[in-house]
mmCIF file of C-alpha atoms in Angstrom:
data_model
loop_
_atom_site.group_PDB
_atom_site.id
_atom_site.type_symbol
_atom_site.label_atom_id
_atom_site.label_comp_id
_atom_site.label_asym_id
_atom_site.label_seq_id
_atom_site.Cartn_x
_atom_site.Cartn_y
_atom_site.Cartn_z
ATOM 1 C CA UNK A 1 0.000 0.000 0.000
ATOM 2 C CA UNK A 2 2.654 2.489 -1.036
ATOM 3 C CA UNK A 3 0.009 5.159 -1.716
ATOM 4 C CA UNK A 4 -1.238 4.824 1.869
ATOM 5 C CA UNK A 5 -4.850 4.362 0.774
ATOM 6 C CA UNK A 6 -7.242 3.758 3.627
ATOM 7 C CA UNK A 7 -7.824 0.129 4.581
ATOM 8 C CA UNK A 8 -9.850 -1.212 7.448
ATOM 9 C CA UNK A 9 -13.436 -0.868 8.672
ATOM 10 C CA UNK A 10 -15.581 2.195 9.324
ATOM 11 C CA UNK A 11 -18.514 1.160 11.493
ATOM 12 C CA UNK A 12 -20.238 4.541 11.048
ATOM 13 C CA UNK A 13 -20.615 4.146 7.282
ATOM 14 C CA UNK A 14 -20.647 0.365 6.974
ATOM 15 C CA UNK A 15 -17.597 0.459 4.686
ATOM 16 C CA UNK A 16 -14.509 -1.723 4.681
ATOM 17 C CA UNK A 17 -11.515 -1.452 2.382
ATOM 18 C CA UNK A 18 -8.651 -3.786 1.563
ATOM 19 C CA UNK A 19 -5.937 -4.409 -0.996
ATOM 20 C CA UNK A 20 -6.270 -7.875 -2.476
ATOM 21 C CA UNK A 21 -4.533 -9.350 -5.541
ATOM 22 C CA UNK A 22 -3.385 -5.874 -6.562
ATOM 23 C CA UNK A 23 -6.916 -4.421 -6.460
ATOM 24 C CA UNK A 24 -8.371 -1.867 -4.084
ATOM 25 C CA UNK A 25 -11.675 -3.309 -2.844
ATOM 26 C CA UNK A 26 -14.247 -1.174 -1.063
ATOM 27 C CA UNK A 27 -17.235 -2.990 0.464
ATOM 28 C CA UNK A 28 -20.299 -1.025 1.500
ATOM 29 C CA UNK A 29 -23.080 -2.612 3.538
ATOM 30 C CA UNK A 30 -25.445 -0.090 5.058
ATOM 31 C CA UNK A 31 -28.654 -0.093 6.979
ATOM 32 C CA UNK A 32 -31.621 2.149 6.262
ATOM 33 C CA UNK A 33 -31.429 4.867 8.912
ATOM 34 C CA UNK A 34 -33.105 7.887 7.306
ATOM 35 C CA UNK A 35 -35.823 6.405 5.125
ATOM 36 C CA UNK A 36 -33.553 5.986 2.095
ATOM 37 C CA UNK A 37 -32.916 9.717 1.778
ATOM 38 C CA UNK A 38 -29.126 9.568 1.759
ATOM 39 C CA UNK A 39 -26.280 7.219 0.950
ATOM 40 C CA UNK A 40 -22.588 6.532 1.076
ATOM 41 C CA UNK A 41 -20.282 8.763 -0.908
ATOM 42 C CA UNK A 42 -16.527 8.935 -0.615
ATOM 43 C CA UNK A 43 -13.590 10.095 -2.675
ATOM 44 C CA UNK A 44 -9.833 9.752 -2.441
ATOM 45 C CA UNK A 45 -7.322 12.146 -3.970
ATOM 46 C CA UNK A 46 -4.528 10.083 -5.481
ATOM 47 C CA UNK A 47 -2.496 12.496 -7.641
ATOM 48 C CA UNK A 48 -1.991 16.128 -8.633
ATOM 49 C CA UNK A 49 -1.196 17.191 -12.206
ATOM 50 C CA UNK A 50 -1.847 20.176 -14.472
ATOM 51 C CA UNK A 51 -2.484 18.597 -17.890
ATOM 52 C CA UNK A 52 -2.819 14.826 -17.882
ATOM 53 C CA UNK A 53 -4.497 11.618 -18.938
ATOM 54 C CA UNK A 54 -5.822 9.297 -16.252
ATOM 55 C CA UNK A 55 -7.358 5.833 -16.542
ATOM 56 C CA UNK A 56 -8.903 3.633 -13.893
ATOM 57 C CA UNK A 57 -10.621 0.276 -14.251
ATOM 58 C CA UNK A 58 -13.453 -0.456 -11.861
ATOM 59 C CA UNK A 59 -16.398 -2.730 -11.307
ATOM 60 C CA UNK A 60 -19.514 -2.566 -9.164
ATOM 61 C CA UNK A 61 -20.734 -5.853 -7.726
ATOM 62 C CA UNK A 62 -24.246 -5.326 -6.393
ATOM 63 C CA UNK A 63 -27.756 -6.581 -6.987
ATOM 64 C CA UNK A 64 -29.001 -3.100 -6.106
ATOM 65 C CA UNK A 65 -29.486 -0.103 -8.367
ATOM 66 C CA UNK A 66 -28.111 3.348 -7.684
ATOM 67 C CA UNK A 67 -24.421 2.540 -7.304
ATOM 68 C CA UNK A 68 -21.806 4.661 -9.072
ATOM 69 C CA UNK A 69 -18.039 5.053 -9.335
ATOM 70 C CA UNK A 70 -15.815 7.416 -11.264
ATOM 71 C CA UNK A 71 -13.126 10.073 -11.405
ATOM 72 C CA UNK A 72 -13.011 13.664 -10.162
ATOM 73 C CA UNK A 73 -10.700 16.102 -11.996
ATOM 74 C CA UNK A 74 -9.812 19.767 -11.582
ATOM 75 C CA UNK A 75 -10.722 19.629 -7.922
ATOM 76 C CA UNK A 76 -11.738 17.334 -5.148
ATOM 77 C CA UNK A 77 -14.869 16.065 -3.462
ATOM 78 C CA UNK A 78 -15.830 19.654 -2.574
ATOM 79 C CA UNK A 79 -15.157 21.501 -5.816
ATOM 80 C CA UNK A 80 -14.207 19.317 -8.807
ATOM 81 C CA UNK A 81 -15.736 17.878 -11.959
ATOM 82 C CA UNK A 82 -16.921 14.341 -11.286
ATOM 83 C CA UNK A 83 -17.623 11.778 -13.988
ATOM 84 C CA UNK A 84 -19.292 8.591 -12.747
ATOM 85 C CA UNK A 85 -20.938 5.535 -14.251
ATOM 86 C CA UNK A 86 -23.499 3.258 -12.657
ATOM 87 C CA UNK A 87 -24.247 -0.438 -12.876
ATOM 88 C CA UNK A 88 -26.990 0.101 -15.489
ATOM 89 C CA UNK A 89 -25.114 1.804 -18.320
ATOM 90 C CA UNK A 90 -25.618 5.441 -17.278
ATOM 91 C CA UNK A 91 -23.098 8.246 -16.859
ATOM 92 C CA UNK A 92 -23.168 11.464 -14.835
ATOM 93 C CA UNK A 93 -21.038 14.580 -15.186
ATOM 94 C CA UNK A 94 -21.457 16.777 -12.116
ATOM 95 C CA UNK A 95 -19.833 19.684 -10.392
ATOM 96 C CA UNK A 96 -18.952 18.410 -6.918
ATOM 97 C CA UNK A 97 -19.631 20.382 -3.774
ATOM 98 C CA UNK A 98 -22.425 22.345 -2.183
ATOM 99 C CA UNK A 99 -24.265 22.912 -5.474
ATOM 100 C CA UNK A 100 -24.483 19.160 -5.994
ATOM 101 C CA UNK A 101 -25.816 18.697 -2.483
ATOM 102 C CA UNK A 102 -28.738 20.907 -3.470
ATOM 103 C CA UNK A 103 -29.238 18.919 -6.719
ATOM 104 C CA UNK A 104 -28.148 21.881 -8.857
ATOM 105 C CA UNK A 105 -24.730 20.527 -9.788
ATOM 106 C CA UNK A 106 -25.631 18.061 -12.539
ATOM 107 C CA UNK A 107 -24.033 19.159 -15.806
ATOM 108 C CA UNK A 108 -25.012 16.214 -18.020
ATOM 109 C CA UNK A 109 -26.456 12.729 -17.588
ATOM 110 C CA UNK A 110 -27.162 10.033 -20.127
ATOM 111 C CA UNK A 111 -26.586 6.440 -21.122
ATOM 112 C CA UNK A 112 -24.082 4.890 -23.487
ATOM 113 C CA UNK A 113 -23.640 1.385 -24.871
ATOM 114 C CA UNK A 114 -19.882 1.564 -24.162
ATOM 115 C CA UNK A 115 -20.666 1.132 -20.437
ATOM 116 C CA UNK A 116 -20.779 -2.598 -19.660
ATOM 117 C CA UNK A 117 -23.328 -3.820 -17.120
ATOM 118 C CA UNK A 118 -21.947 -5.939 -14.264
ATOM 119 C CA UNK A 119 -18.465 -6.076 -15.798
ATOM 120 C CA UNK A 120 -15.254 -4.082 -15.417
ATOM 121 C CA UNK A 121 -15.206 -0.698 -17.171
ATOM 122 C CA UNK A 122 -12.272 1.608 -17.763
ATOM 123 C CA UNK A 123 -12.865 5.318 -17.316
ATOM 124 C CA UNK A 124 -10.331 7.700 -18.828
ATOM 125 C CA UNK A 125 -10.082 11.469 -18.627
ATOM 126 C CA UNK A 126 -7.977 13.648 -20.889
ATOM 127 C CA UNK A 127 -7.471 17.049 -19.240
ATOM 128 C CA UNK A 128 -5.771 19.858 -21.172
ATOM 129 C CA UNK A 129 -6.209 23.346 -19.783
ATOM 130 C CA UNK A 130 -9.951 23.917 -19.417
ATOM 131 C CA UNK A 131 -10.889 21.084 -21.819
ATOM 132 C CA UNK A 132 -11.916 17.772 -20.264
ATOM 133 C CA UNK A 133 -12.914 14.682 -22.250
ATOM 134 C CA UNK A 134 -14.178 11.551 -20.518
ATOM 135 C CA UNK A 135 -14.054 8.101 -22.095
ATOM 136 C CA UNK A 136 -15.447 4.709 -21.119
ATOM 137 C CA UNK A 137 -13.786 1.636 -22.583
ATOM 138 C CA UNK A 138 -11.980 3.809 -25.164
ATOM 139 C CA UNK A 139 -15.220 5.423 -26.393
ATOM 140 C CA UNK A 140 -15.515 9.212 -25.979
ATOM 141 C CA UNK A 141 -18.581 9.983 -23.859
ATOM 142 C CA UNK A 142 -18.530 13.717 -23.163
ATOM 143 C CA UNK A 143 -16.316 16.781 -23.556
ATOM 144 C CA UNK A 144 -16.686 19.758 -21.262
ATOM 145 C CA UNK A 145 -14.994 23.136 -20.869
ATOM 146 C CA UNK A 146 -14.274 23.673 -17.178
ATOM 147 C CA UNK A 147 -14.373 27.015 -15.401
ATOM 148 C CA UNK A 148 -11.302 26.002 -13.414
ATOM 149 C CA UNK A 149 -8.017 25.117 -15.121
ATOM 150 C CA UNK A 150 -5.863 25.742 -12.054
ATOM 151 C CA UNK A 151 -6.806 22.986 -9.605
ATOM 152 C CA UNK A 152 -4.564 19.947 -10.098
ATOM 153 C CA UNK A 153 -6.299 17.357 -7.909
ATOM 154 C CA UNK A 154 -7.387 13.973 -9.271
ATOM 155 C CA UNK A 155 -9.566 11.586 -7.217
ATOM 156 C CA UNK A 156 -11.666 8.485 -7.544
ATOM 157 C CA UNK A 157 -15.210 8.507 -6.187
ATOM 158 C CA UNK A 158 -17.964 6.048 -5.228
ATOM 159 C CA UNK A 159 -21.643 6.434 -4.396
ATOM 160 C CA UNK A 160 -24.226 3.920 -3.137
ATOM 161 C CA UNK A 161 -27.712 4.605 -1.860
ATOM 162 C CA UNK A 162 -28.623 4.003 1.749
ATOM 163 C CA UNK A 163 -29.572 0.391 2.449
ATOM 164 C CA UNK A 164 -27.513 -0.914 -0.487
ATOM 165 C CA UNK A 165 -24.831 -3.571 -0.355
ATOM 166 C CA UNK A 166 -22.116 -3.056 -2.967
ATOM 167 C CA UNK A 167 -18.501 -3.966 -3.618
ATOM 168 C CA UNK A 168 -16.365 -1.626 -5.695
ATOM 169 C CA UNK A 169 -13.160 -3.046 -7.186
ATOM 170 C CA UNK A 170 -10.451 -0.774 -8.632
ATOM 171 C CA UNK A 171 -7.443 -1.806 -10.681
ATOM 172 C CA UNK A 172 -5.011 -0.508 -13.300
ATOM 173 C CA UNK A 173 -4.716 3.121 -12.238
ATOM 174 C CA UNK A 174 -2.507 5.133 -14.588
ATOM 175 C CA UNK A 175 -1.745 8.859 -14.715
ATOM 176 C CA UNK A 176 0.313 10.292 -17.555
ATOM 177 C CA UNK A 177 1.460 13.919 -17.501
#
């Protein structure tokens, strides 16, 4: 664990994380505590770069809907551009932070046949200045011109609705400056 990624158990969220066979595995098993009005969301900054390409392979193992994983660029969990995919072939480009918490932050949502259901997918982001292009399995999905070209943070992100059991597996992380 040379990157010092969190491993262990968090009883407050119902999440556990481990490194196994070279993969980072995050298990989420929650109980309904607020009438299904919230969920589990976490992100981890793993690199800083100005202009870059990043790829990450991930898979969601869950029989439940409303699970997502993806990449945040040009910021972090509080102020970046997040691109996520779910386990039903949909994608979401959002601006992370307080706007998103008020459901104003969605930039674009849609579906694409490049996103494989219940199989590993590779998300890539090409970030050059203010231009950001996201790919899934080598297919371009969306290009966006960001307001912020200064922030260098890159993170991965997961989301699962309250009451959901899901396992997120990550492998083959690559950043090229």
